[in-house]
PDB file of C-alpha atoms in Angstrom:
ATOM      1  CA  UNK Q 237     -17.341 -86.927  44.024  1.00  0.00           C
ATOM      2  CA  UNK Q 238     -16.036 -88.123  47.312  1.00  0.00           C
ATOM      3  CA  UNK Q 239     -17.060 -87.810  50.978  1.00  0.00           C
ATOM      4  CA  UNK Q 240     -14.220 -87.609  53.627  1.00  0.00           C
ATOM      5  CA  UNK Q 241     -16.000 -89.391  56.551  1.00  0.00           C
ATOM      6  CA  UNK Q 242     -13.928 -88.566  59.622  1.00  0.00           C
ATOM      7  CA  UNK Q 243     -14.859 -90.322  62.724  1.00  0.00           C
ATOM      8  CA  UNK Q 244     -13.794 -90.982  66.047  1.00  0.00           C
ATOM      9  CA  UNK Q 245     -14.537 -90.395  69.801  1.00  0.00           C
ATOM     10  CA  UNK Q 246     -15.384 -87.003  71.448  1.00  0.00           C
ATOM     11  CA  UNK Q 247     -12.589 -84.483  71.387  1.00  0.00           C
ATOM     12  CA  UNK Q 248     -10.194 -86.687  69.100  1.00  0.00           C
ATOM     13  CA  UNK Q 249      -9.973 -83.742  66.869  1.00  0.00           C
ATOM     14  CA  UNK Q 250     -12.597 -84.356  64.053  1.00  0.00           C
ATOM     15  CA  UNK Q 251     -13.412 -80.719  63.445  1.00  0.00           C
ATOM     16  CA  UNK Q 252     -10.195 -79.383  63.696  1.00  0.00           C
ATOM     17  CA  UNK Q 253      -8.611 -81.768  61.322  1.00  0.00           C
ATOM     18  CA  UNK Q 254     -11.825 -81.832  59.144  1.00  0.00           C
ATOM     19  CA  UNK Q 255     -11.532 -77.869  58.692  1.00  0.00           C
ATOM     20  CA  UNK Q 256      -7.810 -78.262  57.698  1.00  0.00           C
ATOM     21  CA  UNK Q 257      -8.587 -80.980  55.196  1.00  0.00           C
ATOM     22  CA  UNK Q 258     -11.571 -79.198  53.764  1.00  0.00           C
ATOM     23  CA  UNK Q 259      -9.270 -76.149  53.141  1.00  0.00           C
ATOM     24  CA  UNK Q 260      -6.306 -78.194  51.679  1.00  0.00           C
ATOM     25  CA  UNK Q 261      -8.814 -79.920  49.092  1.00  0.00           C
ATOM     26  CA  UNK Q 262     -11.092 -76.816  48.354  1.00  0.00           C
ATOM     27  CA  UNK Q 263     -14.200 -78.687  49.578  1.00  0.00           C
ATOM     28  CA  UNK Q 264     -16.643 -77.835  52.254  1.00  0.00           C
ATOM     29  CA  UNK Q 265     -16.712 -79.299  55.691  1.00  0.00           C
ATOM     30  CA  UNK Q 266     -20.203 -80.700  56.807  1.00  0.00           C
ATOM     31  CA  UNK Q 267     -19.604 -80.705  60.370  1.00  0.00           C
ATOM     32  CA  UNK Q 268     -21.883 -83.033  62.275  1.00  0.00           C
ATOM     33  CA  UNK Q 269     -22.992 -80.375  64.789  1.00  0.00           C
ATOM     34  CA  UNK Q 270     -24.534 -78.586  61.940  1.00  0.00           C
ATOM     35  CA  UNK Q 271     -27.290 -81.272  62.104  1.00  0.00           C
ATOM     36  CA  UNK Q 272     -27.086 -81.654  65.750  1.00  0.00           C
ATOM     37  CA  UNK Q 273     -27.559 -78.020  66.594  1.00  0.00           C
ATOM     38  CA  UNK Q 274     -30.584 -77.666  64.181  1.00  0.00           C
ATOM     39  CA  UNK Q 275     -32.390 -80.814  65.695  1.00  0.00           C
ATOM     40  CA  UNK Q 276     -31.511 -79.349  69.441  1.00  0.00           C
ATOM     41  CA  UNK Q 277     -33.232 -76.213  68.427  1.00  0.00           C
ATOM     42  CA  UNK Q 278     -36.640 -77.967  68.429  1.00  0.00           C
ATOM     43  CA  UNK Q 279     -35.953 -81.249  70.189  1.00  0.00           C
ATOM     44  CA  UNK Q 280     -34.158 -82.610  73.367  1.00  0.00           C
ATOM     45  CA  UNK Q 281     -30.902 -84.515  72.433  1.00  0.00           C
ATOM     46  CA  UNK Q 282     -31.678 -88.279  71.984  1.00  0.00           C
ATOM     47  CA  UNK Q 283     -35.544 -87.885  71.874  1.00  0.00           C
ATOM     48  CA  UNK Q 284     -37.309 -89.477  68.803  1.00  0.00           C
ATOM     49  CA  UNK Q 285     -37.979 -86.134  67.192  1.00  0.00           C
ATOM     50  CA  UNK Q 286     -34.235 -85.242  67.571  1.00  0.00           C
ATOM     51  CA  UNK Q 287     -33.090 -88.458  66.169  1.00  0.00           C
ATOM     52  CA  UNK Q 288     -35.312 -88.466  63.024  1.00  0.00           C
ATOM     53  CA  UNK Q 289     -34.614 -84.514  62.332  1.00  0.00           C
ATOM     54  CA  UNK Q 290     -30.746 -85.155  62.655  1.00  0.00           C
ATOM     55  CA  UNK Q 291     -30.987 -88.342  60.334  1.00  0.00           C
ATOM     56  CA  UNK Q 292     -33.201 -86.271  57.800  1.00  0.00           C
ATOM     57  CA  UNK Q 293     -30.644 -83.486  57.764  1.00  0.00           C
ATOM     58  CA  UNK Q 294     -27.815 -85.799  57.187  1.00  0.00           C
ATOM     59  CA  UNK Q 295     -29.611 -87.962  54.654  1.00  0.00           C
ATOM     60  CA  UNK Q 296     -30.762 -84.840  52.542  1.00  0.00           C
ATOM     61  CA  UNK Q 297     -27.147 -83.303  52.724  1.00  0.00           C
ATOM     62  CA  UNK Q 298     -25.580 -86.525  51.413  1.00  0.00           C
ATOM     63  CA  UNK Q 299     -28.024 -87.177  49.000  1.00  0.00           C
ATOM     64  CA  UNK Q 300     -28.147 -83.470  47.442  1.00  0.00           C
ATOM     65  CA  UNK Q 301     -24.466 -83.402  47.432  1.00  0.00           C
ATOM     66  CA  UNK Q 302     -24.062 -86.607  45.816  1.00  0.00           C
ATOM     67  CA  UNK Q 303     -26.423 -85.785  43.145  1.00  0.00           C
ATOM     68  CA  UNK Q 304     -24.636 -82.507  42.237  1.00  0.00           C
ATOM     69  CA  UNK Q 305     -21.402 -84.085  42.391  1.00  0.00           C
ATOM     70  CA  UNK Q 306     -20.259 -82.155  45.466  1.00  0.00           C
ATOM     71  CA  UNK Q 307     -17.269 -83.450  47.366  1.00  0.00           C
ATOM     72  CA  UNK Q 308     -17.261 -82.704  51.111  1.00  0.00           C
ATOM     73  CA  UNK Q 309     -15.614 -83.464  54.605  1.00  0.00           C
ATOM     74  CA  UNK Q 310     -18.105 -84.967  57.044  1.00  0.00           C
ATOM     75  CA  UNK Q 311     -17.505 -85.472  60.727  1.00  0.00           C
ATOM     76  CA  UNK Q 312     -18.964 -87.981  62.802  1.00  0.00           C
ATOM     77  CA  UNK Q 313     -18.922 -89.174  66.378  1.00  0.00           C
ATOM     78  CA  UNK Q 314     -20.382 -92.839  66.771  1.00  0.00           C
ATOM     79  CA  UNK Q 315     -22.668 -92.757  69.722  1.00  0.00           C
ATOM     80  CA  UNK Q 316     -25.926 -94.653  70.605  1.00  0.00           C
ATOM     81  CA  UNK Q 317     -28.590 -92.302  69.504  1.00  0.00           C
ATOM     82  CA  UNK Q 318     -27.774 -92.816  65.847  1.00  0.00           C
ATOM     83  CA  UNK Q 319     -29.505 -95.612  64.024  1.00  0.00           C
ATOM     84  CA  UNK Q 320     -26.418 -97.662  62.825  1.00  0.00           C
ATOM     85  CA  UNK Q 321     -28.515 -98.170  59.355  1.00  0.00           C
ATOM     86  CA  UNK Q 322     -28.045 -94.756  58.735  1.00  0.00           C
ATOM     87  CA  UNK Q 323     -24.580 -95.152  57.989  1.00  0.00           C
ATOM     88  CA  UNK Q 324     -25.518 -97.420  55.037  1.00  0.00           C
ATOM     89  CA  UNK Q 325     -28.109 -95.211  53.874  1.00  0.00           C
ATOM     90  CA  UNK Q 326     -25.605 -92.323  53.656  1.00  0.00           C
ATOM     91  CA  UNK Q 327     -22.872 -94.432  51.938  1.00  0.00           C
ATOM     92  CA  UNK Q 328     -25.562 -95.908  49.371  1.00  0.00           C
ATOM     93  CA  UNK Q 329     -26.593 -92.074  48.505  1.00  0.00           C
ATOM     94  CA  UNK Q 330     -23.082 -91.517  47.593  1.00  0.00           C
ATOM     95  CA  UNK Q 331     -22.352 -94.626  45.758  1.00  0.00           C
ATOM     96  CA  UNK Q 332     -25.709 -94.348  43.900  1.00  0.00           C
ATOM     97  CA  UNK Q 333     -24.315 -91.330  42.099  1.00  0.00           C
ATOM     98  CA  UNK Q 334     -20.962 -92.861  41.494  1.00  0.00           C
ATOM     99  CA  UNK Q 335     -19.125 -91.165  44.420  1.00  0.00           C
ATOM    100  CA  UNK Q 336     -16.912 -92.740  47.012  1.00  0.00           C
ATOM    101  CA  UNK Q 337     -16.912 -92.668  50.832  1.00  0.00           C
ATOM    102  CA  UNK Q 338     -13.720 -92.546  52.273  1.00  0.00           C
ATOM    103  CA  UNK Q 339     -13.692 -93.324  55.987  1.00  0.00           C
ATOM    104  CA  UNK Q 340     -11.049 -91.989  58.231  1.00  0.00           C
ATOM    105  CA  UNK Q 341     -10.871 -93.030  61.846  1.00  0.00           C
ATOM    106  CA  UNK Q 342      -9.124 -90.672  64.514  1.00  0.00           C
ATOM    107  CA  UNK Q 343      -7.861 -92.451  67.612  1.00  0.00           C
ATOM    108  CA  UNK Q 344      -6.874 -91.143  70.927  1.00  0.00           C
ATOM    109  CA  UNK Q 345      -6.777 -92.327  74.476  1.00  0.00           C
ATOM    110  CA  UNK Q 346      -9.416 -91.890  77.099  1.00  0.00           C
ATOM    111  CA  UNK Q 347      -6.864 -89.681  79.230  1.00  0.00           C
ATOM    112  CA  UNK Q 348      -6.627 -87.387  76.086  1.00  0.00           C
ATOM    113  CA  UNK Q 349     -10.215 -87.000  75.548  1.00  0.00           C
ATOM    114  CA  UNK Q 350     -10.723 -86.090  79.151  1.00  0.00           C
ATOM    115  CA  UNK Q 351      -7.972 -83.366  78.848  1.00  0.00           C
ATOM    116  CA  UNK Q 352      -9.479 -82.130  75.796  1.00  0.00           C
ATOM    117  CA  UNK Q 353     -12.902 -81.856  76.647  1.00  0.00           C
ATOM    118  CA  UNK Q 354     -13.021 -78.306  78.056  1.00  0.00           C
ATOM    119  CA  UNK Q 355     -11.165 -76.777  75.175  1.00  0.00           C
ATOM    120  CA  UNK Q 356     -12.682 -73.316  74.355  1.00  0.00           C
ATOM    121  CA  UNK Q 357     -13.098 -74.290  70.835  1.00  0.00           C
ATOM    122  CA  UNK Q 358     -15.682 -77.059  72.046  1.00  0.00           C
ATOM    123  CA  UNK Q 359     -17.774 -74.538  74.027  1.00  0.00           C
ATOM    124  CA  UNK Q 360     -17.982 -72.559  70.904  1.00  0.00           C
ATOM    125  CA  UNK Q 361     -19.991 -75.313  69.100  1.00  0.00           C
ATOM    126  CA  UNK Q 362     -21.965 -76.217  72.353  1.00  0.00           C
ATOM    127  CA  UNK Q 363     -20.210 -79.623  72.306  1.00  0.00           C
ATOM    128  CA  UNK Q 364     -19.852 -81.985  75.304  1.00  0.00           C
ATOM    129  CA  UNK Q 365     -17.355 -80.358  77.783  1.00  0.00           C
ATOM    130  CA  UNK Q 366     -18.123 -81.855  81.015  1.00  0.00           C
ATOM    131  CA  UNK Q 367     -15.904 -84.739  82.257  1.00  0.00           C
ATOM    132  CA  UNK Q 368     -18.301 -86.050  84.827  1.00  0.00           C
ATOM    133  CA  UNK Q 369     -21.264 -85.979  82.130  1.00  0.00           C
ATOM    134  CA  UNK Q 370     -18.693 -87.584  79.630  1.00  0.00           C
ATOM    135  CA  UNK Q 371     -18.166 -90.503  82.098  1.00  0.00           C
ATOM    136  CA  UNK Q 372     -21.782 -90.911  82.823  1.00  0.00           C
ATOM    137  CA  UNK Q 373     -22.599 -91.240  79.063  1.00  0.00           C
ATOM    138  CA  UNK Q 374     -19.791 -93.698  78.737  1.00  0.00           C
ATOM    139  CA  UNK Q 375     -20.898 -95.749  81.650  1.00  0.00           C
ATOM    140  CA  UNK Q 376     -24.400 -95.851  80.458  1.00  0.00           C
ATOM    141  CA  UNK Q 377     -23.258 -97.015  76.984  1.00  0.00           C
ATOM    142  CA  UNK Q 378     -24.084 -93.710  75.376  1.00  0.00           C
ATOM    143  CA  UNK Q 379     -20.949 -94.064  73.061  1.00  0.00           C
ATOM    144  CA  UNK Q 380     -21.418 -97.594  71.999  1.00  0.00           C
ATOM    145  CA  UNK Q 381     -21.872 -97.960  68.198  1.00  0.00           C
ATOM    146  CA  UNK Q 382     -21.290-100.952  65.786  1.00  0.00           C
ATOM    147  CA  UNK Q 383     -18.006-100.982  63.796  1.00  0.00           C
ATOM    148  CA  UNK Q 384     -18.030 -98.616  60.742  1.00  0.00           C
ATOM    149  CA  UNK Q 385     -16.921 -99.675  57.448  1.00  0.00           C
ATOM    150  CA  UNK Q 386     -13.177-100.280  57.578  1.00  0.00           C
ATOM    151  CA  UNK Q 387     -11.252 -96.927  57.328  1.00  0.00           C
ATOM    152  CA  UNK Q 388      -8.856 -96.243  54.627  1.00  0.00           C
ATOM    153  CA  UNK Q 389      -6.663 -94.675  57.194  1.00  0.00           C
ATOM    154  CA  UNK Q 390      -6.357 -94.481  61.166  1.00  0.00           C
ATOM    155  CA  UNK Q 391      -4.673 -91.505  62.585  1.00  0.00           C
ATOM    156  CA  UNK Q 392      -3.654 -91.243  66.487  1.00  0.00           C
ATOM    157  CA  UNK Q 393      -4.310 -87.678  67.215  1.00  0.00           C
ATOM    158  CA  UNK Q 394      -2.119 -87.774  70.115  1.00  0.00           C
ATOM    159  CA  UNK Q 395       1.101 -88.790  67.959  1.00  0.00           C
ATOM    160  CA  UNK Q 396       0.019 -86.178  65.192  1.00  0.00           C
ATOM    161  CA  UNK Q 397      -0.738 -82.463  65.191  1.00  0.00           C
ATOM    162  CA  UNK Q 398      -4.144 -81.525  63.547  1.00  0.00           C
ATOM    163  CA  UNK Q 399      -2.116 -80.063  60.455  1.00  0.00           C
ATOM    164  CA  UNK Q 400      -0.066 -83.451  60.359  1.00  0.00           C
ATOM    165  CA  UNK Q 401      -3.274 -85.451  60.667  1.00  0.00           C
ATOM    166  CA  UNK Q 402      -4.710 -83.378  57.940  1.00  0.00           C
ATOM    167  CA  UNK Q 403      -1.757 -83.544  55.595  1.00  0.00           C
ATOM    168  CA  UNK Q 404      -1.947 -87.562  56.182  1.00  0.00           C
ATOM    169  CA  UNK Q 405      -5.629 -87.639  55.029  1.00  0.00           C
ATOM    170  CA  UNK Q 406      -5.065 -85.285  51.961  1.00  0.00           C
ATOM    171  CA  UNK Q 407      -1.990 -87.537  51.020  1.00  0.00           C
ATOM    172  CA  UNK Q 408      -3.853 -90.751  51.266  1.00  0.00           C
ATOM    173  CA  UNK Q 409      -6.546 -89.339  49.115  1.00  0.00           C
ATOM    174  CA  UNK Q 410      -4.010 -88.389  46.149  1.00  0.00           C
ATOM    175  CA  UNK Q 411      -2.764 -92.088  46.177  1.00  0.00           C
ATOM    176  CA  UNK Q 412      -4.250 -94.610  43.607  1.00  0.00           C
ATOM    177  CA  UNK Q 413      -6.971 -96.713  44.956  1.00  0.00           C
TER     178      UNK Q 413
END
């Protein structure tokens, strides 16, 4: 059992690349907005209720998948409303059942993020699409997050198409560790 933990800034291609990886591997994609949207149905973003519910959904999903031996792809945008200890909790759930967390970091320039924010696919998921709001959140430290565990792979999504990025991830998973 393994979790392909794809993380990166807003508009770096996490969902698109994650979809391709999940299809190539025949495993599900547990996109972070599934929990975000569920929590937003009841609570304002960033409120204590929102943070607790989102963390509970992520924790339950990881624990249940690990217990069932169910591999999946997870996407994550490191940001200040997430308790950094949650990453270790999620990793611990997977490892406790003999599974492996495979961290993949997506990189792109701030200029590319701004250009990509208003893409139609982002609107479909209710993602952050407003450049002024993005810059305001950034200035306020909303995207600050401690370093995640070292990634197995870093991909510059400006240098690779989503399909190429997914192929790099799939190839890296097939290499002996």
